[in-house]
Coordinates of C-alpha atoms in Angstrom, one line a residue:
M1 CA -248.1 80.1 -66.1
C2 CA -245.9 82.5 -68.2
R3 CA -244.3 81.1 -71.3
V4 CA -241.1 82.7 -72.5
E5 CA -241.1 82.9 -76.4
D6 CA -238.4 83.5 -78.9
R7 CA -236.9 86.9 -78.5
D8 CA -237.9 88.2 -82.0
K9 CA -241.4 86.8 -81.7
T10 CA -241.8 88.4 -78.3
K11 CA -240.8 91.8 -79.5
R12 CA -243.4 91.6 -82.4
R13 CA -246.1 90.5 -80.0
F14 CA -245.2 93.2 -77.5
A15 CA -245.4 95.8 -80.4
I16 CA -248.8 94.6 -81.6
G17 CA -250.1 94.4 -78.0
A18 CA -248.9 98.0 -77.3
M19 CA -250.5 99.3 -80.5
G20 CA -253.8 97.6 -79.7
L21 CA -253.8 98.9 -76.1
K22 CA -253.0 102.4 -77.4
R23 CA -255.9 102.3 -79.9
L24 CA -258.3 101.0 -77.2
G25 CA -257.2 103.9 -74.9
E26 CA -257.9 106.4 -77.6
I27 CA -261.5 105.1 -78.3
R28 CA -262.2 105.2 -74.5
V29 CA -261.0 108.8 -74.3
E30 CA -263.2 109.9 -77.2
K31 CA -266.3 108.3 -75.6
L32 CA -265.5 110.1 -72.3
K33 CA -265.0 113.4 -74.1
S34 CA -268.5 113.1 -75.8
T35 CA -270.0 112.2 -72.4
M36 CA -268.4 115.2 -70.8
V37 CA -269.8 117.6 -73.5
N38 CA -273.3 116.4 -72.7
A39 CA -272.8 116.5 -68.9
K40 CA -274.3 119.5 -67.2
S41 CA -273.8 118.8 -63.5
P42 CA -270.5 120.0 -61.8
K43 CA -270.3 116.7 -59.9
M44 CA -270.7 114.8 -63.1
K45 CA -267.9 116.9 -64.7
L46 CA -265.6 116.2 -61.7
W47 CA -266.3 112.4 -61.9
L48 CA -265.7 112.4 -65.6
I49 CA -262.3 114.1 -65.2
R50 CA -261.2 111.7 -62.5
A51 CA -262.3 108.7 -64.6
T52 CA -260.5 110.0 -67.7
T53 CA -257.3 110.5 -65.7
M54 CA -257.4 107.0 -64.3
V55 CA -258.0 105.5 -67.8
L56 CA -255.0 107.5 -69.2
L57 CA -252.7 106.4 -66.4
W58 CA -253.8 102.8 -66.6
T59 CA -253.2 102.8 -70.4
C60 CA -249.7 104.2 -70.0
F61 CA -248.8 101.7 -67.2
V62 CA -249.9 98.7 -69.3
Q63 CA -247.9 99.9 -72.3
L64 CA -244.8 100.4 -70.2
T65 CA -245.2 97.0 -68.6
A66 CA -245.5 95.4 -72.0
L67 CA -242.4 97.1 -73.4
G68 CA -240.5 96.9 -70.1
G69 CA -238.8 93.6 -71.1
S70 CA -236.7 95.4 -73.7
W71 CA -236.3 99.0 -72.6
G72 CA -238.5 99.6 -69.6
P73 CA -237.3 101.0 -66.2
R74 CA -235.3 98.7 -63.9
V75 CA -238.0 98.9 -61.2
L76 CA -240.5 97.3 -63.6
K77 CA -238.1 94.5 -64.5
G78 CA -238.1 93.3 -60.9
W79 CA -241.9 92.8 -60.9
P80 CA -243.2 89.3 -61.7
S81 CA -244.9 89.4 -65.0
C82 CA -245.6 87.2 -68.0
F83 CA -243.5 89.6 -70.0
T84 CA -240.4 89.6 -67.9
Q85 CA -237.6 87.0 -68.0
D86 CA -237.6 85.6 -64.5
S87 CA -235.1 82.9 -65.2
H88 CA -232.5 85.5 -66.2
S89 CA -233.2 87.5 -63.0
A90 CA -232.9 84.3 -60.9
A91 CA -229.6 83.4 -62.5
V92 CA -228.2 86.9 -61.8
L93 CA -229.3 86.5 -58.2
D94 CA -227.7 83.1 -57.8
V95 CA -224.4 84.4 -59.2
K96 CA -224.4 87.3 -56.7
L97 CA -225.0 84.9 -53.8
L98 CA -222.1 82.5 -54.7
P99 CA -219.3 82.7 -52.1
N100 CA -216.1 84.4 -53.2
V101 CA -213.7 81.4 -53.1
P102 CA -210.1 82.2 -54.3
A103 CA -209.0 79.9 -57.1
R104 CA -206.2 77.5 -56.2
V105 CA -202.9 78.6 -57.8
L106 CA -201.0 75.6 -59.1
P107 CA -197.3 75.7 -59.7
P108 CA -196.4 75.8 -63.4
K109 CA -195.6 72.5 -65.1
R110 CA -191.9 71.7 -65.5
V111 CA -191.1 71.1 -69.1
Y112 CA -188.4 68.5 -69.8
K113 CA -187.5 65.7 -72.2
N114 CA -189.1 62.6 -70.7
N115 CA -186.5 59.8 -70.5
G116 CA -189.0 57.1 -69.7
Y117 CA -191.2 55.9 -66.8
L118 CA -190.4 54.8 -63.3
M119 CA -192.7 52.4 -61.4
V120 CA -192.0 51.7 -57.7
S121 CA -193.4 49.2 -55.1
C122 CA -192.8 50.3 -51.5
N123 CA -192.3 47.8 -48.7
G124 CA -192.8 48.0 -45.0
G125 CA -195.1 50.0 -42.7
L126 CA -196.5 53.5 -43.3
N127 CA -193.4 55.6 -42.4
Q128 CA -191.0 53.2 -44.1
M129 CA -193.1 53.6 -47.3
R130 CA -193.4 57.4 -46.7
S131 CA -189.6 58.0 -46.7
A132 CA -189.2 55.7 -49.7
I133 CA -191.8 57.7 -51.7
C134 CA -189.9 60.9 -50.9
D135 CA -186.7 59.3 -52.2
M136 CA -188.3 58.0 -55.4
V137 CA -189.8 61.4 -56.3
A138 CA -186.3 63.0 -55.9
I139 CA -184.8 60.3 -58.0
A140 CA -187.4 60.6 -60.8
R141 CA -186.8 64.4 -60.8
Y142 CA -183.1 64.1 -61.3
L143 CA -183.4 61.4 -63.9
N144 CA -186.0 63.4 -65.9
V145 CA -188.5 60.6 -66.0
T146 CA -192.2 60.3 -65.4
L147 CA -193.1 58.7 -62.0
I148 CA -196.2 56.5 -61.7
V149 CA -198.0 56.9 -58.4
P150 CA -196.3 54.4 -56.0
E151 CA -197.8 51.1 -55.1
L152 CA -198.0 50.4 -51.4
D153 CA -197.0 47.2 -49.6
K154 CA -199.9 44.8 -49.1
T155 CA -197.9 41.6 -48.3
S156 CA -196.0 42.6 -45.1
F157 CA -196.9 41.5 -41.6
W158 CA -199.8 43.9 -41.4
A159 CA -201.4 42.9 -44.7
D160 CA -203.0 46.3 -45.2
P161 CA -204.9 46.4 -48.5
S162 CA -204.9 50.2 -48.7
E163 CA -204.0 51.9 -51.9
F164 CA -202.0 55.1 -52.2
E165 CA -205.2 57.2 -52.5
D166 CA -206.7 55.5 -49.4
I167 CA -204.0 57.1 -47.3
F168 CA -202.7 60.1 -49.2
D169 CA -204.4 62.9 -51.1
V170 CA -203.3 61.7 -54.5
E171 CA -204.5 64.8 -56.5
H172 CA -202.6 67.1 -54.1
F173 CA -199.5 64.8 -54.4
I174 CA -199.5 65.1 -58.2
T175 CA -200.4 68.8 -58.6
S176 CA -198.2 70.1 -55.8
L177 CA -195.1 68.6 -57.5
R178 CA -195.9 69.4 -61.1
D179 CA -193.1 72.0 -61.2
E180 CA -190.6 69.3 -60.4
V181 CA -191.7 66.0 -61.9
R182 CA -194.5 64.6 -64.0
I183 CA -196.5 62.1 -62.0
L184 CA -199.3 59.9 -63.5
K185 CA -201.8 57.6 -61.8
E186 CA -201.0 54.9 -64.4
L187 CA -198.9 54.2 -67.4
P188 CA -200.1 55.2 -70.9
P189 CA -202.3 52.5 -72.4
R190 CA -199.7 51.0 -74.8
L191 CA -197.0 50.7 -72.1
K192 CA -199.5 49.5 -69.6
R193 CA -200.4 46.6 -71.9
R194 CA -196.7 45.7 -72.2
V195 CA -196.2 45.7 -68.5
E196 CA -199.3 43.5 -68.0
L197 CA -197.8 41.0 -70.4
G198 CA -194.7 40.9 -68.4
F199 CA -192.4 43.1 -70.6
V200 CA -190.9 45.2 -67.8
H201 CA -187.5 45.4 -66.1
T202 CA -187.9 44.8 -62.4
M203 CA -185.1 45.2 -59.8
P204 CA -184.3 46.3 -56.3
P205 CA -182.0 49.3 -56.2
V206 CA -178.8 49.1 -54.1
S207 CA -179.3 50.4 -50.5
W208 CA -177.9 53.8 -49.4
S209 CA -176.8 54.7 -52.9
D210 CA -176.2 58.3 -53.9
I211 CA -177.8 60.0 -56.9
S212 CA -174.8 59.1 -59.2
Y213 CA -175.7 55.4 -58.9
Y214 CA -179.2 56.2 -60.3
H215 CA -177.8 58.4 -63.0
N216 CA -175.2 55.9 -64.1
Q217 CA -177.0 52.6 -63.5
I218 CA -180.7 53.1 -63.5
L219 CA -181.2 55.8 -66.1
P220 CA -179.6 53.7 -69.0
L221 CA -182.1 50.9 -68.1
I222 CA -185.0 53.3 -68.3
Q223 CA -183.9 54.6 -71.6
K224 CA -183.5 51.0 -72.9
Y225 CA -186.7 49.5 -71.6
K226 CA -188.8 52.7 -71.4
V227 CA -190.3 51.4 -68.1
V228 CA -188.3 50.2 -65.1
H229 CA -190.0 48.9 -61.9
L230 CA -188.1 49.3 -58.7
N231 CA -189.2 47.1 -55.8
R232 CA -188.1 47.2 -52.1
T233 CA -187.5 50.9 -52.2
D234 CA -186.8 51.5 -48.5
A235 CA -183.4 53.1 -47.5
R236 CA -182.2 53.2 -51.1
L237 CA -181.0 56.8 -51.2
A238 CA -178.0 57.9 -49.1
N239 CA -178.6 60.1 -46.0
S240 CA -175.9 62.6 -46.7
G241 CA -173.6 63.9 -49.4
Q242 CA -176.4 64.5 -51.9
P243 CA -177.0 67.8 -53.8
F244 CA -178.6 70.4 -51.7
E245 CA -181.6 70.8 -54.1
L246 CA -182.2 67.0 -53.9
Q247 CA -182.3 67.1 -50.1
R248 CA -184.7 70.0 -50.1
L249 CA -186.9 68.2 -52.6
R250 CA -187.1 65.2 -50.3
C251 CA -188.3 67.5 -47.5
R252 CA -190.8 69.2 -49.8
V253 CA -192.4 65.8 -50.6
N254 CA -192.4 64.7 -47.0
F255 CA -193.7 67.9 -45.4
G256 CA -195.9 69.2 -48.2
A257 CA -196.9 66.8 -50.9
L258 CA -197.6 63.8 -48.8
R259 CA -200.8 65.1 -47.3
F260 CA -203.2 62.5 -45.8
T261 CA -206.7 62.1 -47.2
P262 CA -209.3 64.7 -45.9
Q263 CA -211.0 61.9 -43.9
I264 CA -207.9 61.0 -42.0
E265 CA -207.0 64.7 -41.6
E266 CA -210.4 65.6 -40.2
L267 CA -210.4 62.6 -37.7
G268 CA -206.9 63.7 -36.6
R269 CA -208.1 67.2 -35.9
R270 CA -211.0 65.7 -33.9
V271 CA -208.7 63.6 -31.7
V272 CA -206.4 66.6 -31.1
K273 CA -209.4 68.8 -30.2
L274 CA -210.6 66.2 -27.7
L275 CA -207.2 66.0 -26.1
R276 CA -206.7 69.8 -26.0
Q277 CA -210.0 70.2 -24.1
N278 CA -208.3 68.6 -21.1
G279 CA -205.0 70.4 -21.3
P280 CA -201.6 69.5 -22.6
F281 CA -200.8 65.9 -23.7
L282 CA -197.9 63.7 -24.4
V283 CA -197.8 61.1 -27.2
L284 CA -196.0 57.9 -26.2
H285 CA -195.0 55.7 -29.1
L286 CA -194.9 52.5 -27.1
R287 CA -193.5 50.1 -29.6
Y288 CA -194.3 47.0 -27.7
E289 CA -196.5 45.0 -30.1
M290 CA -196.2 41.3 -30.7
D291 CA -194.5 41.7 -34.1
M292 CA -191.9 44.1 -32.8
L293 CA -190.9 41.7 -30.0
A294 CA -190.9 38.7 -32.3
F295 CA -188.7 40.5 -34.8
S296 CA -186.3 41.9 -32.3
G297 CA -186.2 38.8 -30.1
C298 CA -186.6 41.0 -27.0
T299 CA -188.5 39.2 -24.3
Q300 CA -187.8 41.2 -21.1
G301 CA -190.7 40.6 -18.7
C302 CA -192.4 37.9 -20.8
N303 CA -193.3 34.5 -19.3
D304 CA -192.1 31.2 -20.8
E305 CA -195.3 30.7 -22.8
E306 CA -195.0 34.2 -24.3
V307 CA -191.3 33.6 -25.1
E308 CA -192.2 30.5 -27.0
E309 CA -195.0 32.2 -28.9
L310 CA -192.7 35.0 -30.0
T311 CA -190.0 32.6 -31.1
R312 CA -192.5 30.7 -33.3
M313 CA -193.6 33.9 -34.9
R314 CA -190.0 34.9 -35.7
Y315 CA -189.3 31.5 -37.5
A316 CA -192.6 31.8 -39.4
Y317 CA -191.4 34.8 -41.4
P318 CA -188.5 33.7 -43.6
W319 CA -187.5 37.3 -44.5
W320 CA -186.7 38.0 -40.8
K321 CA -183.2 36.8 -41.2
E322 CA -182.1 36.8 -37.5
K323 CA -183.5 33.7 -35.7
I324 CA -181.3 32.9 -32.7
I325 CA -181.3 36.0 -30.4
N326 CA -180.0 36.5 -26.9
S327 CA -182.6 38.9 -25.5
D328 CA -180.5 39.9 -22.4
L329 CA -177.4 40.9 -24.5
K330 CA -179.5 42.7 -27.0
R331 CA -181.3 44.7 -24.3
K332 CA -178.0 45.7 -22.7
D333 CA -176.8 47.0 -26.0
G334 CA -179.8 49.2 -26.2
L335 CA -181.4 47.4 -29.1
C336 CA -184.7 46.5 -27.5
P337 CA -187.8 48.6 -27.2
L338 CA -188.4 49.7 -23.6
T339 CA -191.0 47.7 -21.8
P340 CA -194.1 49.5 -20.3
E341 CA -192.5 49.1 -16.9
E342 CA -189.2 50.6 -17.9
T343 CA -191.0 53.4 -19.7
A344 CA -193.0 54.3 -16.5
L345 CA -189.7 54.6 -14.5
A346 CA -188.1 56.8 -17.2
L347 CA -191.0 59.2 -17.4
K348 CA -191.2 59.5 -13.6
A349 CA -187.4 60.1 -13.4
L350 CA -187.8 62.9 -16.0
D351 CA -190.4 64.6 -13.8
I352 CA -193.2 64.2 -16.3
D353 CA -196.4 65.5 -14.6
H354 CA -198.4 62.7 -13.0
D355 CA -201.7 64.3 -14.3
I356 CA -200.7 64.8 -17.9
Q357 CA -202.7 63.0 -20.6
I358 CA -200.7 60.3 -22.3
Y359 CA -201.9 59.2 -25.7
I360 CA -200.7 55.7 -26.6
A361 CA -199.7 55.7 -30.3
A362 CA -199.4 52.0 -30.9
G363 CA -201.2 48.8 -31.7
E364 CA -202.2 46.2 -29.2
I365 CA -199.6 46.0 -26.4
Y366 CA -198.3 42.5 -25.9
G367 CA -199.3 41.1 -22.6
G368 CA -202.2 43.5 -22.3
K369 CA -203.3 44.8 -18.9
R370 CA -200.7 42.9 -17.0
R371 CA -197.9 44.7 -18.7
M372 CA -199.6 48.1 -18.7
D373 CA -200.6 48.2 -15.0
S374 CA -197.4 49.9 -13.8
L375 CA -197.6 52.6 -16.4
A376 CA -201.3 53.1 -15.7
D377 CA -200.6 53.4 -11.9
A378 CA -197.9 56.1 -12.6
Y379 CA -200.0 58.0 -15.2
P380 CA -203.7 57.3 -14.8
K381 CA -204.8 59.5 -17.8
L382 CA -203.8 57.0 -20.5
V383 CA -205.9 57.3 -23.6
R384 CA -206.0 55.8 -27.1
K385 CA -207.8 56.6 -30.3
E386 CA -210.2 53.7 -29.5
T387 CA -211.1 55.4 -26.1
L388 CA -211.5 58.9 -27.6
L389 CA -213.5 57.9 -30.6
G390 CA -216.6 55.7 -31.1
P391 CA -216.7 52.5 -33.1
A392 CA -218.5 54.3 -35.9
D393 CA -215.6 56.7 -36.3
L394 CA -213.0 54.0 -36.7
Q395 CA -215.1 51.4 -38.6
Y396 CA -213.5 52.3 -42.0
F397 CA -210.0 52.1 -40.4
Q398 CA -210.3 48.6 -39.0
N399 CA -207.9 46.1 -40.5
H400 CA -206.1 49.0 -42.2
S401 CA -203.0 49.4 -40.0
S402 CA -201.4 52.1 -42.2
Q403 CA -204.5 54.3 -42.0
M404 CA -204.5 53.8 -38.2
A405 CA -200.8 54.7 -38.2
A406 CA -201.6 57.9 -40.2
L407 CA -204.0 59.0 -37.5
D408 CA -201.4 58.4 -34.8
Y409 CA -198.8 60.3 -36.9
L410 CA -201.1 63.4 -37.0
V411 CA -201.7 63.4 -33.3
S412 CA -198.0 62.9 -32.6
L413 CA -197.1 66.0 -34.6
E414 CA -199.5 68.1 -32.6
S415 CA -198.5 66.8 -29.1
D416 CA -196.8 68.9 -26.5
I417 CA -194.2 66.2 -26.0
F418 CA -193.4 63.2 -28.1
V419 CA -191.7 60.1 -26.6
P420 CA -190.8 57.1 -28.7
T421 CA -189.6 54.0 -26.8
Y422 CA -187.8 52.6 -29.9
D423 CA -186.1 54.2 -32.9
G424 CA -188.2 52.7 -35.6
N425 CA -189.4 54.3 -38.8
M426 CA -192.3 56.2 -37.2
A427 CA -190.2 57.5 -34.3
K428 CA -187.6 58.8 -36.8
V429 CA -189.9 60.4 -39.3
V430 CA -192.0 62.1 -36.6
E431 CA -188.9 63.3 -34.9
G432 CA -187.7 64.9 -38.1
H433 CA -191.1 66.4 -38.9
R434 CA -191.3 67.9 -35.4
R435 CA -187.9 69.4 -35.9
Y436 CA -189.1 71.0 -39.1
L437 CA -192.2 72.4 -37.3
G438 CA -189.9 74.4 -35.0
F439 CA -188.0 71.8 -32.9
K440 CA -191.0 70.7 -30.9
K441 CA -190.1 68.8 -27.7
T442 CA -189.2 65.2 -28.5
I443 CA -187.6 63.1 -25.8
L444 CA -185.2 60.7 -27.4
L445 CA -184.6 58.0 -24.8
D446 CA -181.1 56.5 -24.6
R447 CA -182.1 52.9 -24.1
K448 CA -178.6 51.6 -23.5
V449 CA -178.0 54.0 -20.6
L450 CA -181.5 53.7 -19.3
V451 CA -181.6 49.9 -18.9
E452 CA -178.3 50.1 -17.1
L453 CA -179.6 52.8 -14.7
I454 CA -182.9 50.9 -14.2
D455 CA -181.2 47.7 -13.4
K456 CA -179.0 49.5 -10.8
Y457 CA -182.1 51.2 -9.3
T458 CA -184.2 48.1 -9.1
S459 CA -181.2 46.2 -7.6
G460 CA -180.8 48.8 -4.9
F461 CA -177.5 50.2 -6.1
L462 CA -179.0 53.7 -6.7
S463 CA -181.5 55.7 -4.7
W464 CA -184.5 57.2 -6.4
D465 CA -182.9 60.7 -6.3
E466 CA -179.6 59.4 -7.8
F467 CA -181.5 57.5 -10.5
S468 CA -183.7 60.5 -11.4
R469 CA -180.7 62.8 -11.5
A470 CA -178.7 60.5 -13.7
V471 CA -181.7 60.1 -16.1
K472 CA -182.1 63.8 -16.4
D473 CA -178.4 64.4 -17.1
T474 CA -178.4 61.7 -19.8
H475 CA -181.3 63.3 -21.6
A476 CA -180.6 67.0 -21.2
Q477 CA -179.4 67.2 -24.8
R478 CA -181.8 64.7 -26.2
M479 CA -185.0 66.9 -26.5
G480 CA -185.2 67.4 -30.2
A481 CA -183.1 70.6 -30.2
P482 CA -181.0 71.6 -33.3
A483 CA -178.1 69.2 -33.8
K484 CA -175.6 68.2 -36.5
R485 CA -176.5 65.0 -38.3
L486 CA -173.9 62.3 -37.6
V487 CA -172.3 61.1 -40.8
I488 CA -170.4 57.8 -40.9
A489 CA -169.2 57.4 -44.5
E490 CA -168.5 53.7 -44.5
R491 CA -171.4 52.7 -42.3
P492 CA -174.5 54.4 -43.5
K493 CA -176.8 52.2 -41.4
E494 CA -175.2 53.4 -38.2
E495 CA -175.2 57.2 -39.1
D496 CA -178.1 59.5 -38.3
Y497 CA -181.1 59.0 -40.6
F498 CA -181.9 61.9 -43.0
Y499 CA -185.6 61.9 -42.1
A500 CA -184.9 62.1 -38.4
N501 CA -182.8 65.2 -38.8
P502 CA -183.2 66.8 -42.2
E503 CA -180.9 69.7 -41.3
E504 CA -180.6 70.9 -44.9
C505 CA -184.3 71.8 -44.7
L506 CA -184.2 73.4 -41.2
Q507 CA -182.5 76.6 -42.3
P508 CA -184.0 78.8 -45.0
S509 CA -182.1 79.1 -48.2
D510 CA -181.2 82.6 -49.6
D511 CA -184.6 83.0 -51.3
E512 CA -186.9 80.4 -49.8
P513 CA -188.3 80.5 -46.2
V514 CA -188.9 77.3 -44.3
S515 CA -192.6 76.8 -44.0
I516 CA -195.3 74.1 -44.4
I517 CA -195.9 73.9 -48.2

């Protein structure tokens, strides 16, 4: 094998070798000349000439090869030789073969005087936490503080142990917002030790507060304690009346910075691809799981045993404050999720194609097959993620409800039609995101009107044609088209939710086009 020596030693060795070879060639030429003088035969003379030429050519070749590592022709440097540096050639080749990947351009860091550190603990399901994260980023930006990556709820009904980085791309979250706010994965060591010892100010902020509350009440606390921990962060920033830049930042976080992990994104693309292979599809957010019915007290279509089970569950959770509930009155007020049977009638009345694929974005439907039969009869192409994917694909998502919800969220965004049967957090946030993506068709069912029409139809007071016409008229302006957000200054809980209709972000500003960040 060839051994590459030190460059200086190699040059000296090459020089000595070249001189020796040159001397050897001269001796051989002299011998051949003396032989040629003595030769008398013409054939012998010709042979001696050829031999002399070959010796001279070979001598020149060996000398050039020996010195080629330093100054020889390029063609010689490509030949495998004990005198050439193969490792250098291989390195050059490897560099040439590397793909030309453009470097990611990060926004410049925003430079500001840090007023302290803000820790937040989110509560609720995925989309309740999602909107809270957007609010907390905006608040941290306007208080000029450093935000610690939010902690997700692990103690709610779903008991999902997922950390922030299990659901969201944490590196993208931090770097994509660096021109607005400094975000760290954890506190600096000295402050972290203080918090672990219990020296931290913890409090829930006041619901539906505007940014002045945080500037006047929360900022002084951060400056005093250096670290403030806000818990129960859902619905803590007002829907309307906030600075335009703050509203735009809430959207930037929601639609750009909160990207799901590559694993969740890839699986979402796979599900959408499988659905697209069979044509258009509708996503039905059928909010008819056991916890929803127990919380709301809605028992339409349930038998006595099921009603008793749901009531026990409602009393088992002390933070569910409403215990005694009249299901019939609540349903008539439009405050109950539609049942699977009611949903089937509504979709048929709206002339939704019988053959369309319907992806059920929900957990386990309470009552199982018995409650789903009427919907399956009307729309036989019902699918779920569990039917489209194999057990191996979902094994890492089992017992992680927020990760499952993230998958449903991605599919919901890509659907041709999105239909929620209850205006919960997922329904609202998906509605707003689909508006942002170009006002994609979202049918917002008016439950109060629907249950009244359904009761009249099932009682025989309306024919099918009358029922269908009335349902269509009711929902003609409820398809996710542009609309003004309803503002009720004294009753923020009753006004339109910012994340369902973030109208400040749906029109481009003077210098910024609306697009996915």
